[in-house]
Amino acid sequence: MSNALNDVTVDDVIATVTKLVAAEFGLPEDQIGADVDLSSLEGSDSVKVLRTVAKLERAYDIELEDDQVFGLKTVRDAAQLVVAVLEEQR
Amino acid sequence: MTVPAETKTVEVPWQVLPGYQCFGCSPSNEQGLRLTFTRNGAGIETRLLLGRAFESYPGVVHGGIATTVCDEIMGNLLVLRVGATVFTTTLRTRYLAPLKIGVEYRCVATTDAGPDTPAPLRARAEILGPDGSQHVTAVADYQPATEEQARRRMAISDSDAALVQQAITAHRIEN
């Protein structure tokens, strides 16, 4: 993987996750705060969250475990998990 | 006339073997999936429209079949990309939404791997519904085999193995 991914910060990933959530949920990005509970978003369901996770895995070339994925509540949770997994891979 | 890459049929190398029976891609295996492939950008894609012989719950395609489709397309892409036979070592499937019997889906495979990529070789696949939404995603690692290793692992004669290797080389997909 490129060195660029080794330097990814939580804020970087928050921006990416926000874009992915906005696209998947069909909502404007400014309605998706980093600490908003994803299950409270309009039209939220588990499939949309899983699709977002699948795109996140692809974007960062990582694999997340189900127990990690199903514990995610917010955009920040997802971003922190991605950064933690990337750090483990270094 | 130039045929766009997206519509070009991808020739799988095994078809040079008369009567090959690959469950995934042999046109002569009546119990198989009989998948065919076309180029999709730097990757390849296949279309699947499955009947009840591949059912799990009523009206739902069996999850193992979905994984088989992903493995088949990723494996073929890597063979044609790296120019060698590859064997699956790990494969993880994420099921996002059921695949329905009688509905046409697309499965697209991509990889960054090339002939000089060290093993394991990673590929990704996704099965998309008619509206483009993801139903299944898969990621897998593959181990390339030398011609000699491939011959030892298959029930194949030296001459047929040479034919397959020639076909792999002839149908290589460049990055």
XYZ file of C-alpha atoms in Angstrom:
265
model
C 0.000 0.000 0.000
C 1.133 3.510 -0.673
C 2.904 5.592 1.947
C 0.063 8.081 1.622
C -2.220 5.706 3.508
C 0.328 5.453 6.329
C -0.088 9.149 7.009
C -3.864 9.163 7.146
C -5.357 11.003 10.119
C -8.702 10.568 11.827
C -9.819 13.904 10.360
C -8.891 12.717 6.855
C -10.965 9.593 7.298
C -13.862 11.527 8.830
C -14.028 13.506 5.587
C -14.040 10.323 3.534
C -16.626 8.581 5.697
C -18.859 11.647 5.609
C -18.791 11.631 1.799
C -19.546 7.901 1.661
C -22.391 8.165 4.174
C -23.862 11.152 2.315
C -23.800 9.230 -0.957
C -25.227 6.032 0.501
C -27.932 7.696 2.590
C -28.755 10.367 -0.002
C -28.192 13.195 2.446
C -26.206 16.445 2.203
C -22.791 16.197 3.856
C -23.534 19.084 6.201
C -26.282 17.022 7.834
C -23.787 14.347 8.843
C -21.786 15.415 11.849
C -18.833 13.329 12.969
C -20.587 12.426 16.204
C -24.118 11.914 14.960
C -25.538 8.470 15.645
C -25.755 6.831 12.202
C -28.898 4.962 13.210
C -30.642 8.311 13.765
C -30.079 9.529 10.204
C -33.112 9.753 7.964
C -33.691 6.464 6.152
C -31.004 4.670 8.113
C -30.819 0.910 7.967
C -28.145 -1.695 8.540
C -27.673 -2.366 4.812
C -26.732 1.257 4.157
C -24.241 1.148 6.997
C -22.757 -2.102 5.677
C -22.502 -0.703 2.161
C -20.682 2.307 3.550
C -18.311 -0.002 5.406
C -17.706 -2.032 2.239
C -16.750 1.137 0.346
C -14.544 2.218 3.224
C -12.714 -1.113 3.181
C -12.124 -0.699 -0.504
C -10.991 2.913 -0.228
C -8.324 2.033 2.344
C -7.637 -1.560 1.206
C -8.442 -2.943 4.637
C -10.683 -5.626 6.067
C -12.772 -4.906 9.130
C -14.063 -7.625 11.408
C -17.800 -7.977 11.932
C -17.550 -7.354 15.671
C -15.804 -4.067 14.873
C -18.302 -3.100 12.181
C -21.416 -3.796 14.197
C -20.069 -1.723 17.076
C -19.804 1.428 14.960
C -22.176 4.202 16.016
C -20.794 7.361 14.421
C -18.635 8.642 11.575
C -15.874 9.308 14.118
C -16.055 5.689 15.353
C -15.559 4.480 11.788
C -12.679 6.885 11.163
C -10.890 5.908 14.370
C -11.281 2.239 13.510
C -9.845 2.731 10.022
C -6.832 4.603 11.377
C -6.276 1.928 14.042
C -6.373 -0.842 11.445
C -3.992 1.062 9.154
C -1.593 1.534 12.051
C -1.709 -2.184 12.825
C -0.745 -2.911 9.214
C 2.380 -0.714 9.282
C -14.351 -0.997 -36.161
C -12.809 -0.747 -32.727
C -14.717 -2.603 -30.025
C -14.829 -0.685 -26.723
C -12.831 -2.430 -23.989
C -15.973 -2.724 -21.875
C -17.651 -4.956 -24.436
C -14.674 -7.109 -25.325
C -15.160 -10.741 -24.474
C -12.444 -12.122 -22.247
C -11.170 -15.506 -23.344
C -10.471 -17.732 -20.377
C -7.381 -19.864 -21.047
C -8.977 -23.155 -19.986
C -11.223 -23.149 -23.029
C -8.362 -24.530 -25.094
C -8.900 -27.817 -23.245
C -11.624 -29.848 -24.940
C -14.473 -30.548 -22.507
C -13.066 -28.651 -19.555
C -15.571 -28.739 -16.722
C -14.910 -25.702 -14.545
C -18.018 -25.211 -12.410
C -17.693 -21.469 -12.823
C -16.882 -20.871 -16.458
C -17.129 -24.002 -18.565
C -19.835 -23.685 -21.218
C -20.137 -27.476 -21.315
C -20.847 -28.060 -17.614
C -24.636 -28.170 -17.530
C -24.678 -28.079 -13.716
C -22.284 -25.132 -13.613
C -22.634 -21.377 -13.711
C -21.321 -21.041 -17.283
C -20.054 -17.537 -16.636
C -18.626 -15.461 -19.448
C -16.502 -12.380 -18.964
C -16.036 -9.012 -20.588
C -13.583 -6.217 -19.941
C -14.586 -3.523 -17.467
C -11.934 -0.835 -17.424
C -8.827 -2.462 -15.978
C -10.921 -5.298 -14.574
C -13.452 -7.776 -15.875
C -17.133 -8.361 -15.311
C -19.708 -11.085 -15.697
C -23.473 -11.093 -15.675
C -25.427 -13.613 -13.668
C -29.057 -14.557 -13.851
C -29.633 -17.608 -11.716
C -32.517 -20.064 -11.571
C -33.865 -22.108 -8.709
C -31.188 -24.768 -9.044
C -28.953 -22.258 -7.219
C -31.486 -21.353 -4.550
C -31.078 -21.114 -0.801
C -34.168 -19.672 0.880
C -37.114 -19.536 -1.536
C -36.354 -16.970 -4.203
C -32.884 -16.201 -2.837
C -29.600 -17.195 -4.472
C -27.436 -19.383 -2.242
C -24.707 -17.384 -0.550
C -22.080 -19.974 -1.438
C -22.899 -19.483 -5.100
C -22.385 -15.733 -4.759
C -18.991 -16.371 -3.210
C -18.148 -18.856 -5.964
C -18.949 -16.247 -8.612
C -16.657 -13.746 -6.883
C -13.857 -16.292 -6.558
C -14.228 -17.315 -10.178
C -14.026 -13.803 -11.558
C -11.188 -12.691 -9.268
C -9.172 -15.811 -10.048
C -9.600 -15.437 -13.784
C -8.696 -11.762 -13.653
C -5.500 -12.495 -11.758
C -4.502 -15.356 -14.059
C -4.848 -13.073 -17.049
C -3.191 -10.138 -15.297
C -0.130 -11.886 -13.887
C 0.243 -14.524 -16.595
C 0.227 -17.511 -14.247
C -2.198 -19.929 -12.664
C -3.281 -18.783 -9.209
C -4.822 -20.632 -6.278
C -7.150 -19.054 -3.712
C -5.650 -18.909 -0.227
C -8.183 -16.763 1.628
C -11.488 -15.253 0.620
C -13.843 -13.079 2.625
C -17.348 -12.266 1.478
C -19.543 -9.524 2.841
C -23.238 -10.086 2.132
C -25.016 -6.741 2.039
C -28.342 -7.663 0.481
C -29.815 -10.913 -0.882
C -29.491 -11.867 -4.533
C -32.849 -12.840 -5.976
C -33.563 -15.738 -8.289
C -34.452 -14.519 -11.782
C -32.855 -11.087 -11.435
C -29.785 -10.151 -13.474
C -26.760 -8.941 -11.557
C -23.268 -7.829 -12.582
C -20.145 -9.005 -10.825
C -17.064 -6.840 -11.335
C -13.529 -7.773 -10.309
C -10.534 -5.501 -9.929
C -6.952 -5.851 -8.802
C -3.831 -3.763 -8.521
C -1.658 -6.862 -8.929
C 0.576 -7.348 -11.935
C 3.285 -9.752 -13.080
C 5.850 -8.269 -10.681
C 3.615 -8.096 -7.608
C 4.875 -10.289 -4.764
C 2.468 -12.912 -3.415
C -0.113 -12.986 -2.048
C -2.000 -11.361 -4.891
C -5.107 -9.501 -3.798
C -8.276 -8.951 -5.789
C -11.689 -7.534 -5.008
C -15.116 -8.266 -6.453
C -18.578 -6.862 -6.026
C -21.978 -8.013 -7.196
C -24.217 -5.141 -8.222
C -27.968 -5.046 -8.648
C -29.889 -3.648 -11.616
C -29.792 -0.183 -9.990
C -26.036 -0.403 -9.421
C -26.305 -0.961 -5.680
C -23.883 -3.320 -3.975
C -25.287 -6.673 -2.886
C -22.088 -8.612 -2.232
C -18.455 -7.620 -1.848
C -15.496 -9.963 -1.646
C -11.777 -9.674 -1.141
C -9.383 -12.543 -1.637
C -5.721 -13.427 -1.706
C -4.212 -15.790 -4.236
C -0.925 -17.603 -4.565
C 0.565 -17.771 -8.065
C 1.938 -21.125 -9.151
C 4.753 -21.960 -11.506
C 3.887 -24.118 -14.497
C 5.387 -27.115 -12.722
C 3.433 -26.457 -9.499
C 0.220 -26.017 -11.453
C 0.773 -29.293 -13.311
C 1.312 -31.172 -10.038
C -1.882 -29.785 -8.494
C -4.150 -30.552 -11.448
C -5.159 -33.679 -13.302
C -3.668 -32.425 -16.537
C -1.166 -33.742 -19.065
C 2.062 -31.931 -19.848
C 0.809 -31.103 -23.337
C -2.497 -29.700 -22.053
C -0.656 -27.680 -19.402
C 1.532 -26.210 -22.119
C -1.564 -25.339 -24.151
C -3.118 -23.553 -21.168
C 0.060 -21.629 -20.479
C 0.191 -20.513 -24.105
C -3.416 -19.350 -23.840
C -2.727 -17.480 -20.588
C 0.095 -15.636 -22.302
C -1.957 -14.970 -25.435
C -4.923 -13.515 -23.534
C -3.035 -11.475 -20.968
C -4.793 -8.357 -19.678
C -2.442 -5.439 -19.235
C -2.905 -2.894 -16.459
